[in-house]
Amino acid sequence: MRWLALALLALAAPLRAEEVVLGLSREQVSITTDFEGSEILIFGAVKREAPIRADPPLEVVITVAGPSRPVTVRRKERVAGIWVNTEAVEIDRAPSFYAVATSGPLGEVLDDTEDLRHGISIPRAIRSVGAPPEVANAAAFTDALIRIRERAGLYVTAEGAVEVTEQTLFSTAIDMPANLTEGDYDTRIFLTREGRVVAEFATEIGVRKVGLERFLFTLSRERPLVYGLLSLAIAIAAGWGASAAFRALRPG
């Protein structure tokens, strides 16, 4: 009887879970002195060994997250006609860049439990648990950080931006702004049905400074004195050059 029960369970189980086969238009972004941003094309397919399930439909959620660091958010209030910092909350971890693209409305393709488990939406990607007890409504500081970075193009939610074809192929484009932080950008792809994650895949996109930008960055970290003297010399030379050009152009 035990063998019969095991055989029935094996027959009832799916042949194999759906899997992601991913492609990237580029696996590294180079930051140069004239870098104005970039676009990453993320595309892939769903690998399966069973017939396609038409209902419920397959949905796709893609996230790209930059390096996470602690962030201090301050609240300013007007005191005696002067704006001063009155309260501050240190957010334990917040990605420097975060984009989430979906094949439909986020609330429909992903339920709250799965969002909490995987940290997919922007609020779930931010960790803030150490607010001082005397600070009222500490969540407002996280909301403020999200608003600031959304205006800067660093936090993006693109609902409906992932195109899914025949429940098998998917693609989207993620805009990377000019003010990127150097590091590894975690890229995750989630396949969902009825709001639940049925498969996921993770990879990385490298963002690196190159050329003069890399030289100056390395110099500022490893030889700050030399970097400071070089910056001073460049500033003096630029000032002298501008003054000389002004004198040359000034009428007799």
JSON list of C-alpha atoms in Angstrom, two decimals:
[
{"chain": "A", "resi": 1, "resn": "MET", "atom": "CA", "xyz": [0.00, 0.00, 0.00]},
{"chain": "A", "resi": 2, "resn": "ARG", "atom": "CA", "xyz": [2.87, 2.35, 0.77]},
{"chain": "A", "resi": 3, "resn": "TRP", "atom": "CA", "xyz": [4.38, 1.83, -2.69]},
{"chain": "A", "resi": 4, "resn": "LEU", "atom": "CA", "xyz": [0.97, 2.44, -4.27]},
{"chain": "A", "resi": 5, "resn": "ALA", "atom": "CA", "xyz": [0.59, 5.70, -2.37]},
{"chain": "A", "resi": 6, "resn": "LEU", "atom": "CA", "xyz": [4.06, 6.86, -3.46]},
{"chain": "A", "resi": 7, "resn": "ALA", "atom": "CA", "xyz": [3.28, 6.00, -7.08]},
{"chain": "A", "resi": 8, "resn": "LEU", "atom": "CA", "xyz": [0.05, 8.00, -6.96]},
{"chain": "A", "resi": 9, "resn": "LEU", "atom": "CA", "xyz": [1.88, 11.01, -5.47]},
{"chain": "A", "resi": 10, "resn": "ALA", "atom": "CA", "xyz": [4.54, 10.83, -8.21]},
{"chain": "A", "resi": 11, "resn": "LEU", "atom": "CA", "xyz": [1.86, 10.79, -10.90]},
{"chain": "A", "resi": 12, "resn": "ALA", "atom": "CA", "xyz": [0.04, 13.71, -9.31]},
{"chain": "A", "resi": 13, "resn": "ALA", "atom": "CA", "xyz": [3.22, 15.85, -9.02]},
{"chain": "A", "resi": 14, "resn": "PRO", "atom": "CA", "xyz": [4.15, 18.21, -11.90]},
{"chain": "A", "resi": 15, "resn": "LEU", "atom": "CA", "xyz": [6.79, 16.92, -14.28]},
{"chain": "A", "resi": 16, "resn": "ARG", "atom": "CA", "xyz": [9.07, 19.84, -13.61]},
{"chain": "A", "resi": 17, "resn": "ALA", "atom": "CA", "xyz": [8.80, 23.40, -12.38]},
{"chain": "A", "resi": 18, "resn": "GLU", "atom": "CA", "xyz": [9.02, 26.20, -14.92]},
{"chain": "A", "resi": 19, "resn": "GLU", "atom": "CA", "xyz": [12.52, 27.63, -15.20]},
{"chain": "A", "resi": 20, "resn": "VAL", "atom": "CA", "xyz": [13.96, 30.91, -16.45]},
{"chain": "A", "resi": 21, "resn": "VAL", "atom": "CA", "xyz": [16.50, 31.10, -19.27]},
{"chain": "A", "resi": 22, "resn": "LEU", "atom": "CA", "xyz": [17.85, 34.65, -19.17]},
{"chain": "A", "resi": 23, "resn": "GLY", "atom": "CA", "xyz": [19.67, 36.99, -21.54]},
{"chain": "A", "resi": 24, "resn": "LEU", "atom": "CA", "xyz": [21.12, 40.49, -21.05]},
{"chain": "A", "resi": 25, "resn": "SER", "atom": "CA", "xyz": [21.99, 43.05, -23.70]},
{"chain": "A", "resi": 26, "resn": "ARG", "atom": "CA", "xyz": [25.12, 43.74, -21.65]},
{"chain": "A", "resi": 27, "resn": "GLU", "atom": "CA", "xyz": [26.57, 42.34, -18.44]},
{"chain": "A", "resi": 28, "resn": "GLN", "atom": "CA", "xyz": [28.63, 45.40, -17.55]},
{"chain": "A", "resi": 29, "resn": "VAL", "atom": "CA", "xyz": [28.02, 49.15, -17.62]},
{"chain": "A", "resi": 30, "resn": "SER", "atom": "CA", "xyz": [31.07, 51.42, -17.89]},
{"chain": "A", "resi": 31, "resn": "ILE", "atom": "CA", "xyz": [30.98, 54.82, -16.19]},
{"chain": "A", "resi": 32, "resn": "THR", "atom": "CA", "xyz": [33.13, 57.40, -17.97]},
{"chain": "A", "resi": 33, "resn": "THR", "atom": "CA", "xyz": [33.48, 61.16, -17.49]},
{"chain": "A", "resi": 34, "resn": "ASP", "atom": "CA", "xyz": [30.77, 61.78, -20.11]},
{"chain": "A", "resi": 35, "resn": "PHE", "atom": "CA", "xyz": [28.44, 58.97, -18.97]},
{"chain": "A", "resi": 36, "resn": "GLU", "atom": "CA", "xyz": [24.80, 60.05, -19.38]},
{"chain": "A", "resi": 37, "resn": "GLY", "atom": "CA", "xyz": [23.04, 56.83, -18.44]},
{"chain": "A", "resi": 38, "resn": "SER", "atom": "CA", "xyz": [22.40, 53.53, -20.14]},
{"chain": "A", "resi": 39, "resn": "GLU", "atom": "CA", "xyz": [19.63, 51.11, -21.03]},
{"chain": "A", "resi": 40, "resn": "ILE", "atom": "CA", "xyz": [19.78, 47.42, -20.19]},
{"chain": "A", "resi": 41, "resn": "LEU", "atom": "CA", "xyz": [17.65, 45.05, -22.24]},
{"chain": "A", "resi": 42, "resn": "ILE", "atom": "CA", "xyz": [16.62, 42.02, -20.19]},
{"chain": "A", "resi": 43, "resn": "PHE", "atom": "CA", "xyz": [15.07, 39.17, -22.12]},
{"chain": "A", "resi": 44, "resn": "GLY", "atom": "CA", "xyz": [14.56, 35.47, -21.68]},
{"chain": "A", "resi": 45, "resn": "ALA", "atom": "CA", "xyz": [12.35, 32.44, -22.02]},
{"chain": "A", "resi": 46, "resn": "VAL", "atom": "CA", "xyz": [10.53, 30.00, -19.81]},
{"chain": "A", "resi": 47, "resn": "LYS", "atom": "CA", "xyz": [11.85, 26.45, -19.98]},
{"chain": "A", "resi": 48, "resn": "ARG", "atom": "CA", "xyz": [9.33, 23.71, -19.20]},
{"chain": "A", "resi": 49, "resn": "GLU", "atom": "CA", "xyz": [8.81, 20.02, -19.84]},
{"chain": "A", "resi": 50, "resn": "ALA", "atom": "CA", "xyz": [5.04, 20.09, -19.43]},
{"chain": "A", "resi": 51, "resn": "PRO", "atom": "CA", "xyz": [2.35, 21.67, -21.61]},
{"chain": "A", "resi": 52, "resn": "ILE", "atom": "CA", "xyz": [1.81, 25.41, -21.13]},
{"chain": "A", "resi": 53, "resn": "ARG", "atom": "CA", "xyz": [-0.83, 26.23, -18.54]},
{"chain": "A", "resi": 54, "resn": "ALA", "atom": "CA", "xyz": [-3.18, 28.76, -20.07]},
{"chain": "A", "resi": 55, "resn": "ASP", "atom": "CA", "xyz": [-4.99, 29.50, -16.82]},
{"chain": "A", "resi": 56, "resn": "PRO", "atom": "CA", "xyz": [-3.96, 31.11, -14.59]},
{"chain": "A", "resi": 57, "resn": "PRO", "atom": "CA", "xyz": [-1.68, 33.14, -16.88]},
{"chain": "A", "resi": 58, "resn": "LEU", "atom": "CA", "xyz": [2.05, 33.39, -16.31]},
{"chain": "A", "resi": 59, "resn": "GLU", "atom": "CA", "xyz": [3.29, 36.78, -15.12]},
{"chain": "A", "resi": 60, "resn": "VAL", "atom": "CA", "xyz": [6.87, 38.10, -14.92]},
{"chain": "A", "resi": 61, "resn": "VAL", "atom": "CA", "xyz": [8.46, 40.47, -12.40]},
{"chain": "A", "resi": 62, "resn": "ILE", "atom": "CA", "xyz": [12.02, 41.77, -12.89]},
{"chain": "A", "resi": 63, "resn": "THR", "atom": "CA", "xyz": [14.06, 43.74, -10.36]},
{"chain": "A", "resi": 64, "resn": "VAL", "atom": "CA", "xyz": [17.47, 45.43, -10.64]},
{"chain": "A", "resi": 65, "resn": "ALA", "atom": "CA", "xyz": [19.05, 46.60, -7.37]},
{"chain": "A", "resi": 66, "resn": "GLY", "atom": "CA", "xyz": [22.22, 48.62, -6.86]},
{"chain": "A", "resi": 67, "resn": "PRO", "atom": "CA", "xyz": [24.53, 48.29, -3.85]},
{"chain": "A", "resi": 68, "resn": "SER", "atom": "CA", "xyz": [22.72, 48.78, -0.52]},
{"chain": "A", "resi": 69, "resn": "ARG", "atom": "CA", "xyz": [24.02, 51.09, 2.19]},
{"chain": "A", "resi": 70, "resn": "PRO", "atom": "CA", "xyz": [22.74, 52.71, 5.40]},
{"chain": "A", "resi": 71, "resn": "VAL", "atom": "CA", "xyz": [21.07, 56.09, 4.84]},
{"chain": "A", "resi": 72, "resn": "THR", "atom": "CA", "xyz": [20.29, 58.84, 7.35]},
{"chain": "A", "resi": 73, "resn": "VAL", "atom": "CA", "xyz": [17.06, 60.70, 6.60]},
{"chain": "A", "resi": 74, "resn": "ARG", "atom": "CA", "xyz": [16.48, 63.99, 8.42]},
{"chain": "A", "resi": 75, "resn": "ARG", "atom": "CA", "xyz": [13.30, 65.96, 9.00]},
{"chain": "A", "resi": 76, "resn": "LYS", "atom": "CA", "xyz": [13.49, 69.74, 8.76]},
{"chain": "A", "resi": 77, "resn": "GLU", "atom": "CA", "xyz": [11.14, 72.14, 10.46]},
{"chain": "A", "resi": 78, "resn": "ARG", "atom": "CA", "xyz": [10.92, 75.91, 10.53]},
{"chain": "A", "resi": 79, "resn": "VAL", "atom": "CA", "xyz": [11.98, 77.21, 13.93]},
{"chain": "A", "resi": 80, "resn": "ALA", "atom": "CA", "xyz": [12.04, 80.98, 14.52]},
{"chain": "A", "resi": 81, "resn": "GLY", "atom": "CA", "xyz": [12.06, 81.52, 10.77]},
{"chain": "A", "resi": 82, "resn": "ILE", "atom": "CA", "xyz": [15.01, 79.19, 10.19]},
{"chain": "A", "resi": 83, "resn": "TRP", "atom": "CA", "xyz": [14.89, 75.67, 8.72]},
{"chain": "A", "resi": 84, "resn": "VAL", "atom": "CA", "xyz": [16.67, 73.27, 11.09]},
{"chain": "A", "resi": 85, "resn": "ASN", "atom": "CA", "xyz": [17.01, 69.48, 11.40]},
{"chain": "A", "resi": 86, "resn": "THR", "atom": "CA", "xyz": [14.70, 68.31, 14.18]},
{"chain": "A", "resi": 87, "resn": "GLU", "atom": "CA", "xyz": [14.62, 64.51, 13.87]},
{"chain": "A", "resi": 88, "resn": "ALA", "atom": "CA", "xyz": [16.67, 61.87, 12.07]},
{"chain": "A", "resi": 89, "resn": "VAL", "atom": "CA", "xyz": [16.22, 58.19, 11.32]},
{"chain": "A", "resi": 90, "resn": "GLU", "atom": "CA", "xyz": [18.98, 55.90, 10.08]},
{"chain": "A", "resi": 91, "resn": "ILE", "atom": "CA", "xyz": [17.63, 53.41, 7.58]},
{"chain": "A", "resi": 92, "resn": "ASP", "atom": "CA", "xyz": [19.56, 50.18, 7.99]},
{"chain": "A", "resi": 93, "resn": "ARG", "atom": "CA", "xyz": [19.81, 49.32, 4.31]},
{"chain": "A", "resi": 94, "resn": "ALA", "atom": "CA", "xyz": [18.56, 50.94, 1.12]},
{"chain": "A", "resi": 95, "resn": "PRO", "atom": "CA", "xyz": [19.60, 50.15, -2.46]},
{"chain": "A", "resi": 96, "resn": "SER", "atom": "CA", "xyz": [21.33, 53.01, -4.25]},
{"chain": "A", "resi": 97, "resn": "PHE", "atom": "CA", "xyz": [19.26, 52.16, -7.33]},
{"chain": "A", "resi": 98, "resn": "TYR", "atom": "CA", "xyz": [16.16, 50.01, -7.61]},
{"chain": "A", "resi": 99, "resn": "ALA", "atom": "CA", "xyz": [13.91, 49.25, -10.55]},
{"chain": "A", "resi": 100, "resn": "VAL", "atom": "CA", "xyz": [11.01, 46.83, -10.61]},
{"chain": "A", "resi": 101, "resn": "ALA", "atom": "CA", "xyz": [9.27, 46.03, -13.90]},
{"chain": "A", "resi": 102, "resn": "THR", "atom": "CA", "xyz": [6.19, 43.84, -14.20]},
{"chain": "A", "resi": 103, "resn": "SER", "atom": "CA", "xyz": [3.99, 42.32, -16.87]},
{"chain": "A", "resi": 104, "resn": "GLY", "atom": "CA", "xyz": [0.88, 43.75, -15.21]},
{"chain": "A", "resi": 105, "resn": "PRO", "atom": "CA", "xyz": [-0.25, 45.77, -12.19]},
{"chain": "A", "resi": 106, "resn": "LEU", "atom": "CA", "xyz": [2.08, 44.91, -9.32]},
{"chain": "A", "resi": 107, "resn": "GLY", "atom": "CA", "xyz": [-0.78, 44.27, -6.91]},
{"chain": "A", "resi": 108, "resn": "GLU", "atom": "CA", "xyz": [-2.26, 41.70, -9.29]},
{"chain": "A", "resi": 109, "resn": "VAL", "atom": "CA", "xyz": [0.86, 39.79, -10.35]},
{"chain": "A", "resi": 110, "resn": "LEU", "atom": "CA", "xyz": [2.31, 39.55, -6.83]},
{"chain": "A", "resi": 111, "resn": "ASP", "atom": "CA", "xyz": [0.52, 39.12, -3.52]},
{"chain": "A", "resi": 112, "resn": "ASP", "atom": "CA", "xyz": [1.67, 40.74, -0.27]},
{"chain": "A", "resi": 113, "resn": "THR", "atom": "CA", "xyz": [2.96, 37.52, 1.28]},
{"chain": "A", "resi": 114, "resn": "GLU", "atom": "CA", "xyz": [5.28, 36.79, -1.66]},
{"chain": "A", "resi": 115, "resn": "ASP", "atom": "CA", "xyz": [6.37, 40.42, -1.76]},
{"chain": "A", "resi": 116, "resn": "LEU", "atom": "CA", "xyz": [7.30, 40.25, 1.93]},
{"chain": "A", "resi": 117, "resn": "ARG", "atom": "CA", "xyz": [9.12, 36.93, 1.47]},
{"chain": "A", "resi": 118, "resn": "HIS", "atom": "CA", "xyz": [11.22, 38.00, -1.52]},
{"chain": "A", "resi": 119, "resn": "GLY", "atom": "CA", "xyz": [11.49, 41.78, -0.92]},
{"chain": "A", "resi": 120, "resn": "ILE", "atom": "CA", "xyz": [10.37, 42.73, -4.42]},
{"chain": "A", "resi": 121, "resn": "SER", "atom": "CA", "xyz": [8.55, 46.08, -4.29]},
{"chain": "A", "resi": 122, "resn": "ILE", "atom": "CA", "xyz": [10.51, 49.24, -3.47]},
{"chain": "A", "resi": 123, "resn": "PRO", "atom": "CA", "xyz": [9.26, 49.55, 0.16]},
{"chain": "A", "resi": 124, "resn": "ARG", "atom": "CA", "xyz": [10.06, 45.87, 0.78]},
{"chain": "A", "resi": 125, "resn": "ALA", "atom": "CA", "xyz": [13.57, 46.30, -0.65]},
{"chain": "A", "resi": 126, "resn": "ILE", "atom": "CA", "xyz": [14.38, 48.88, 2.05]},
{"chain": "A", "resi": 127, "resn": "ARG", "atom": "CA", "xyz": [15.22, 47.66, 5.54]},
{"chain": "A", "resi": 128, "resn": "SER", "atom": "CA", "xyz": [14.46, 50.04, 8.39]},
{"chain": "A", "resi": 129, "resn": "VAL", "atom": "CA", "xyz": [14.04, 48.58, 11.87]},
{"chain": "A", "resi": 130, "resn": "GLY", "atom": "CA", "xyz": [16.17, 50.79, 14.11]},
{"chain": "A", "resi": 131, "resn": "ALA", "atom": "CA", "xyz": [14.19, 54.02, 14.37]},
{"chain": "A", "resi": 132, "resn": "PRO", "atom": "CA", "xyz": [14.53, 55.78, 17.76]},
{"chain": "A", "resi": 133, "resn": "PRO", "atom": "CA", "xyz": [11.44, 55.22, 19.94]},
{"chain": "A", "resi": 134, "resn": "GLU", "atom": "CA", "xyz": [10.94, 58.96, 20.39]},
{"chain": "A", "resi": 135, "resn": "VAL", "atom": "CA", "xyz": [10.45, 59.47, 16.65]},
{"chain": "A", "resi": 136, "resn": "ALA", "atom": "CA", "xyz": [6.77, 59.39, 15.76]},
{"chain": "A", "resi": 137, "resn": "ASN", "atom": "CA", "xyz": [5.73, 57.86, 12.43]},
{"chain": "A", "resi": 138, "resn": "ALA", "atom": "CA", "xyz": [9.17, 56.53, 11.51]},
{"chain": "A", "resi": 139, "resn": "ALA", "atom": "CA", "xyz": [7.70, 55.03, 8.31]},
{"chain": "A", "resi": 140, "resn": "ALA", "atom": "CA", "xyz": [7.36, 58.57, 6.96]},
{"chain": "A", "resi": 141, "resn": "PHE", "atom": "CA", "xyz": [11.16, 58.80, 6.75]},
{"chain": "A", "resi": 142, "resn": "THR", "atom": "CA", "xyz": [11.28, 55.73, 4.50]},
{"chain": "A", "resi": 143, "resn": "ASP", "atom": "CA", "xyz": [8.50, 57.21, 2.35]},
{"chain": "A", "resi": 144, "resn": "ALA", "atom": "CA", "xyz": [10.49, 60.44, 2.08]},
{"chain": "A", "resi": 145, "resn": "LEU", "atom": "CA", "xyz": [13.60, 58.56, 0.93]},
{"chain": "A", "resi": 146, "resn": "ILE", "atom": "CA", "xyz": [11.54, 56.76, -1.72]},
{"chain": "A", "resi": 147, "resn": "ARG", "atom": "CA", "xyz": [10.06, 60.05, -3.01]},
{"chain": "A", "resi": 148, "resn": "ILE", "atom": "CA", "xyz": [13.49, 61.71, -3.19]},
{"chain": "A", "resi": 149, "resn": "ARG", "atom": "CA", "xyz": [15.05, 58.84, -5.11]},
{"chain": "A", "resi": 150, "resn": "GLU", "atom": "CA", "xyz": [12.05, 58.48, -7.40]},
{"chain": "A", "resi": 151, "resn": "ARG", "atom": "CA", "xyz": [12.42, 62.14, -8.40]},
{"chain": "A", "resi": 152, "resn": "ALA", "atom": "CA", "xyz": [16.13, 61.50, -9.07]},
{"chain": "A", "resi": 153, "resn": "GLY", "atom": "CA", "xyz": [15.28, 58.51, -11.30]},
{"chain": "A", "resi": 154, "resn": "LEU", "atom": "CA", "xyz": [16.97, 56.10, -8.90]},
{"chain": "A", "resi": 155, "resn": "TYR", "atom": "CA", "xyz": [13.80, 54.27, -7.83]},
{"chain": "A", "resi": 156, "resn": "VAL", "atom": "CA", "xyz": [11.47, 53.15, -10.61]},
{"chain": "A", "resi": 157, "resn": "THR", "atom": "CA", "xyz": [8.32, 51.03, -10.69]},
{"chain": "A", "resi": 158, "resn": "ALA", "atom": "CA", "xyz": [7.33, 50.19, -14.27]},
{"chain": "A", "resi": 159, "resn": "GLU", "atom": "CA", "xyz": [4.05, 48.30, -14.22]},
{"chain": "A", "resi": 160, "resn": "GLY", "atom": "CA", "xyz": [3.20, 46.61, -17.51]},
{"chain": "A", "resi": 161, "resn": "ALA", "atom": "CA", "xyz": [6.71, 47.20, -18.88]},
{"chain": "A", "resi": 162, "resn": "VAL", "atom": "CA", "xyz": [7.52, 43.49, -19.25]},
{"chain": "A", "resi": 163, "resn": "GLU", "atom": "CA", "xyz": [6.22, 42.02, -22.50]},
{"chain": "A", "resi": 164, "resn": "VAL", "atom": "CA", "xyz": [5.27, 38.34, -22.32]},
{"chain": "A", "resi": 165, "resn": "THR", "atom": "CA", "xyz": [4.71, 36.43, -25.58]},
{"chain": "A", "resi": 166, "resn": "GLU", "atom": "CA", "xyz": [2.89, 33.11, -25.77]},
{"chain": "A", "resi": 167, "resn": "GLN", "atom": "CA", "xyz": [3.48, 32.52, -22.05]},
{"chain": "A", "resi": 168, "resn": "THR", "atom": "CA", "xyz": [7.10, 31.69, -22.94]},
{"chain": "A", "resi": 169, "resn": "LEU", "atom": "CA", "xyz": [9.16, 34.70, -24.06]},
{"chain": "A", "resi": 170, "resn": "PHE", "atom": "CA", "xyz": [9.59, 37.90, -22.05]},
{"chain": "A", "resi": 171, "resn": "SER", "atom": "CA", "xyz": [11.54, 41.13, -22.38]},
{"chain": "A", "resi": 172, "resn": "THR", "atom": "CA", "xyz": [11.86, 44.59, -20.87]},
{"chain": "A", "resi": 173, "resn": "ALA", "atom": "CA", "xyz": [14.25, 47.57, -20.91]},
{"chain": "A", "resi": 174, "resn": "ILE", "atom": "CA", "xyz": [15.60, 49.12, -17.69]},
{"chain": "A", "resi": 175, "resn": "ASP", "atom": "CA", "xyz": [16.87, 52.70, -17.85]},
{"chain": "A", "resi": 176, "resn": "MET", "atom": "CA", "xyz": [20.01, 53.24, -15.79]},
{"chain": "A", "resi": 177, "resn": "PRO", "atom": "CA", "xyz": [20.49, 56.94, -14.86]},
{"chain": "A", "resi": 178, "resn": "ALA", "atom": "CA", "xyz": [23.75, 58.85, -15.05]},
{"chain": "A", "resi": 179, "resn": "ASN", "atom": "CA", "xyz": [24.22, 59.06, -11.26]},
{"chain": "A", "resi": 180, "resn": "LEU", "atom": "CA", "xyz": [24.86, 55.36, -10.72]},
{"chain": "A", "resi": 181, "resn": "THR", "atom": "CA", "xyz": [26.84, 53.96, -7.80]},
{"chain": "A", "resi": 182, "resn": "GLU", "atom": "CA", "xyz": [29.69, 51.65, -8.74]},
{"chain": "A", "resi": 183, "resn": "GLY", "atom": "CA", "xyz": [29.21, 48.01, -7.82]},
{"chain": "A", "resi": 184, "resn": "ASP", "atom": "CA", "xyz": [27.32, 44.82, -8.66]},
{"chain": "A", "resi": 185, "resn": "TYR", "atom": "CA", "xyz": [23.64, 45.25, -9.50]},
{"chain": "A", "resi": 186, "resn": "ASP", "atom": "CA", "xyz": [21.57, 42.24, -8.49]},
{"chain": "A", "resi": 187, "resn": "THR", "atom": "CA", "xyz": [19.06, 41.28, -11.18]},
{"chain": "A", "resi": 188, "resn": "ARG", "atom": "CA", "xyz": [16.19, 38.97, -10.30]},
{"chain": "A", "resi": 189, "resn": "ILE", "atom": "CA", "xyz": [13.43, 37.46, -12.43]},
{"chain": "A", "resi": 190, "resn": "PHE", "atom": "CA", "xyz": [10.30, 36.03, -10.84]},
{"chain": "A", "resi": 191, "resn": "LEU", "atom": "CA", "xyz": [7.65, 33.95, -12.59]},
{"chain": "A", "resi": 192, "resn": "THR", "atom": "CA", "xyz": [4.29, 34.18, -10.85]},
{"chain": "A", "resi": 193, "resn": "ARG", "atom": "CA", "xyz": [0.83, 32.67, -11.15]},
{"chain": "A", "resi": 194, "resn": "GLU", "atom": "CA", "xyz": [-2.12, 34.02, -9.21]},
{"chain": "A", "resi": 195, "resn": "GLY", "atom": "CA", "xyz": [0.28, 36.26, -7.32]},
{"chain": "A", "resi": 196, "resn": "ARG", "atom": "CA", "xyz": [2.51, 33.43, -6.12]},
{"chain": "A", "resi": 197, "resn": "VAL", "atom": "CA", "xyz": [6.15, 32.97, -7.16]},
{"chain": "A", "resi": 198, "resn": "VAL", "atom": "CA", "xyz": [6.58, 29.70, -9.05]},
{"chain": "A", "resi": 199, "resn": "ALA", "atom": "CA", "xyz": [10.19, 30.20, -10.20]},
{"chain": "A", "resi": 200, "resn": "GLU", "atom": "CA", "xyz": [13.02, 32.70, -9.84]},
{"chain": "A", "resi": 201, "resn": "PHE", "atom": "CA", "xyz": [16.43, 33.40, -11.32]},
{"chain": "A", "resi": 202, "resn": "ALA", "atom": "CA", "xyz": [19.24, 35.75, -10.21]},
{"chain": "A", "resi": 203, "resn": "THR", "atom": "CA", "xyz": [22.30, 37.22, -11.90]},
{"chain": "A", "resi": 204, "resn": "GLU", "atom": "CA", "xyz": [24.44, 40.37, -11.69]},
{"chain": "A", "resi": 205, "resn": "ILE", "atom": "CA", "xyz": [25.21, 43.42, -13.82]},
{"chain": "A", "resi": 206, "resn": "GLY", "atom": "CA", "xyz": [28.58, 45.04, -13.11]},
{"chain": "A", "resi": 207, "resn": "VAL", "atom": "CA", "xyz": [28.80, 48.84, -13.02]},
{"chain": "A", "resi": 208, "resn": "ARG", "atom": "CA", "xyz": [32.39, 50.05, -13.09]},
{"chain": "A", "resi": 209, "resn": "LYS", "atom": "CA", "xyz": [34.23, 53.34, -13.52]},
{"chain": "A", "resi": 210, "resn": "VAL", "atom": "CA", "xyz": [36.74, 53.27, -16.39]},
{"chain": "A", "resi": 211, "resn": "GLY", "atom": "CA", "xyz": [39.35, 55.58, -17.94]},
{"chain": "A", "resi": 212, "resn": "LEU", "atom": "CA", "xyz": [39.90, 58.99, -16.33]},
{"chain": "A", "resi": 213, "resn": "GLU", "atom": "CA", "xyz": [36.92, 58.46, -14.04]},
{"chain": "A", "resi": 214, "resn": "ARG", "atom": "CA", "xyz": [38.51, 55.29, -12.63]},
{"chain": "A", "resi": 215, "resn": "PHE", "atom": "CA", "xyz": [41.91, 57.00, -12.28]},
{"chain": "A", "resi": 216, "resn": "LEU", "atom": "CA", "xyz": [40.48, 59.94, -10.32]},
{"chain": "A", "resi": 217, "resn": "PHE", "atom": "CA", "xyz": [38.31, 57.69, -8.16]},
{"chain": "A", "resi": 218, "resn": "THR", "atom": "CA", "xyz": [41.24, 55.42, -7.27]},
{"chain": "A", "resi": 219, "resn": "LEU", "atom": "CA", "xyz": [43.51, 58.39, -6.65]},
{"chain": "A", "resi": 220, "resn": "SER", "atom": "CA", "xyz": [41.00, 60.01, -4.28]},
{"chain": "A", "resi": 221, "resn": "ARG", "atom": "CA", "xyz": [40.74, 56.79, -2.25]},
{"chain": "A", "resi": 222, "resn": "GLU", "atom": "CA", "xyz": [44.35, 55.62, -2.21]},
{"chain": "A", "resi": 223, "resn": "ARG", "atom": "CA", "xyz": [46.24, 58.95, -2.33]},
{"chain": "A", "resi": 224, "resn": "PRO", "atom": "CA", "xyz": [43.91, 61.67, -1.02]},
{"chain": "A", "resi": 225, "resn": "LEU", "atom": "CA", "xyz": [46.77, 64.18, -0.52]},
{"chain": "A", "resi": 226, "resn": "VAL", "atom": "CA", "xyz": [47.93, 63.84, -4.13]},
{"chain": "A", "resi": 227, "resn": "TYR", "atom": "CA", "xyz": [44.31, 64.02, -5.30]},
{"chain": "A", "resi": 228, "resn": "GLY", "atom": "CA", "xyz": [43.77, 67.22, -3.31]},
{"chain": "A", "resi": 229, "resn": "LEU", "atom": "CA", "xyz": [46.93, 68.84, -4.66]},
{"chain": "A", "resi": 230, "resn": "LEU", "atom": "CA", "xyz": [46.03, 67.82, -8.21]},
{"chain": "A", "resi": 231, "resn": "SER", "atom": "CA", "xyz": [42.54, 69.25, -7.83]},
{"chain": "A", "resi": 232, "resn": "LEU", "atom": "CA", "xyz": [44.00, 72.50, -6.49]},
{"chain": "A", "resi": 233, "resn": "ALA", "atom": "CA", "xyz": [46.48, 72.71, -9.37]},
{"chain": "A", "resi": 234, "resn": "ILE", "atom": "CA", "xyz": [43.70, 72.13, -11.92]},
{"chain": "A", "resi": 235, "resn": "ALA", "atom": "CA", "xyz": [41.54, 74.81, -10.29]},
{"chain": "A", "resi": 236, "resn": "ILE", "atom": "CA", "xyz": [44.43, 77.32, -10.33]},
{"chain": "A", "resi": 237, "resn": "ALA", "atom": "CA", "xyz": [45.26, 76.51, -13.96]},
{"chain": "A", "resi": 238, "resn": "ALA", "atom": "CA", "xyz": [41.62, 76.88, -14.97]},
{"chain": "A", "resi": 239, "resn": "GLY", "atom": "CA", "xyz": [41.35, 80.22, -13.19]},
{"chain": "A", "resi": 240, "resn": "TRP", "atom": "CA", "xyz": [44.57, 81.49, -14.77]},
{"chain": "A", "resi": 241, "resn": "GLY", "atom": "CA", "xyz": [43.44, 80.33, -18.21]},
{"chain": "A", "resi": 242, "resn": "ALA", "atom": "CA", "xyz": [40.08, 82.06, -17.88]},
{"chain": "A", "resi": 243, "resn": "SER", "atom": "CA", "xyz": [41.77, 85.26, -16.70]},
{"chain": "A", "resi": 244, "resn": "ALA", "atom": "CA", "xyz": [44.26, 85.18, -19.58]},
{"chain": "A", "resi": 245, "resn": "ALA", "atom": "CA", "xyz": [41.48, 84.59, -22.10]},
{"chain": "A", "resi": 246, "resn": "PHE", "atom": "CA", "xyz": [39.46, 87.50, -20.65]},
{"chain": "A", "resi": 247, "resn": "ARG", "atom": "CA", "xyz": [42.46, 89.86, -20.93]},
{"chain": "A", "resi": 248, "resn": "ALA", "atom": "CA", "xyz": [43.14, 88.77, -24.51]},
{"chain": "A", "resi": 249, "resn": "LEU", "atom": "CA", "xyz": [39.53, 89.38, -25.54]},
{"chain": "A", "resi": 250, "resn": "ARG", "atom": "CA", "xyz": [39.17, 92.69, -23.74]},
{"chain": "A", "resi": 251, "resn": "PRO", "atom": "CA", "xyz": [39.38, 95.66, -26.13]},
{"chain": "A", "resi": 252, "resn": "GLY", "atom": "CA", "xyz": [42.68, 97.65, -26.07]}
]
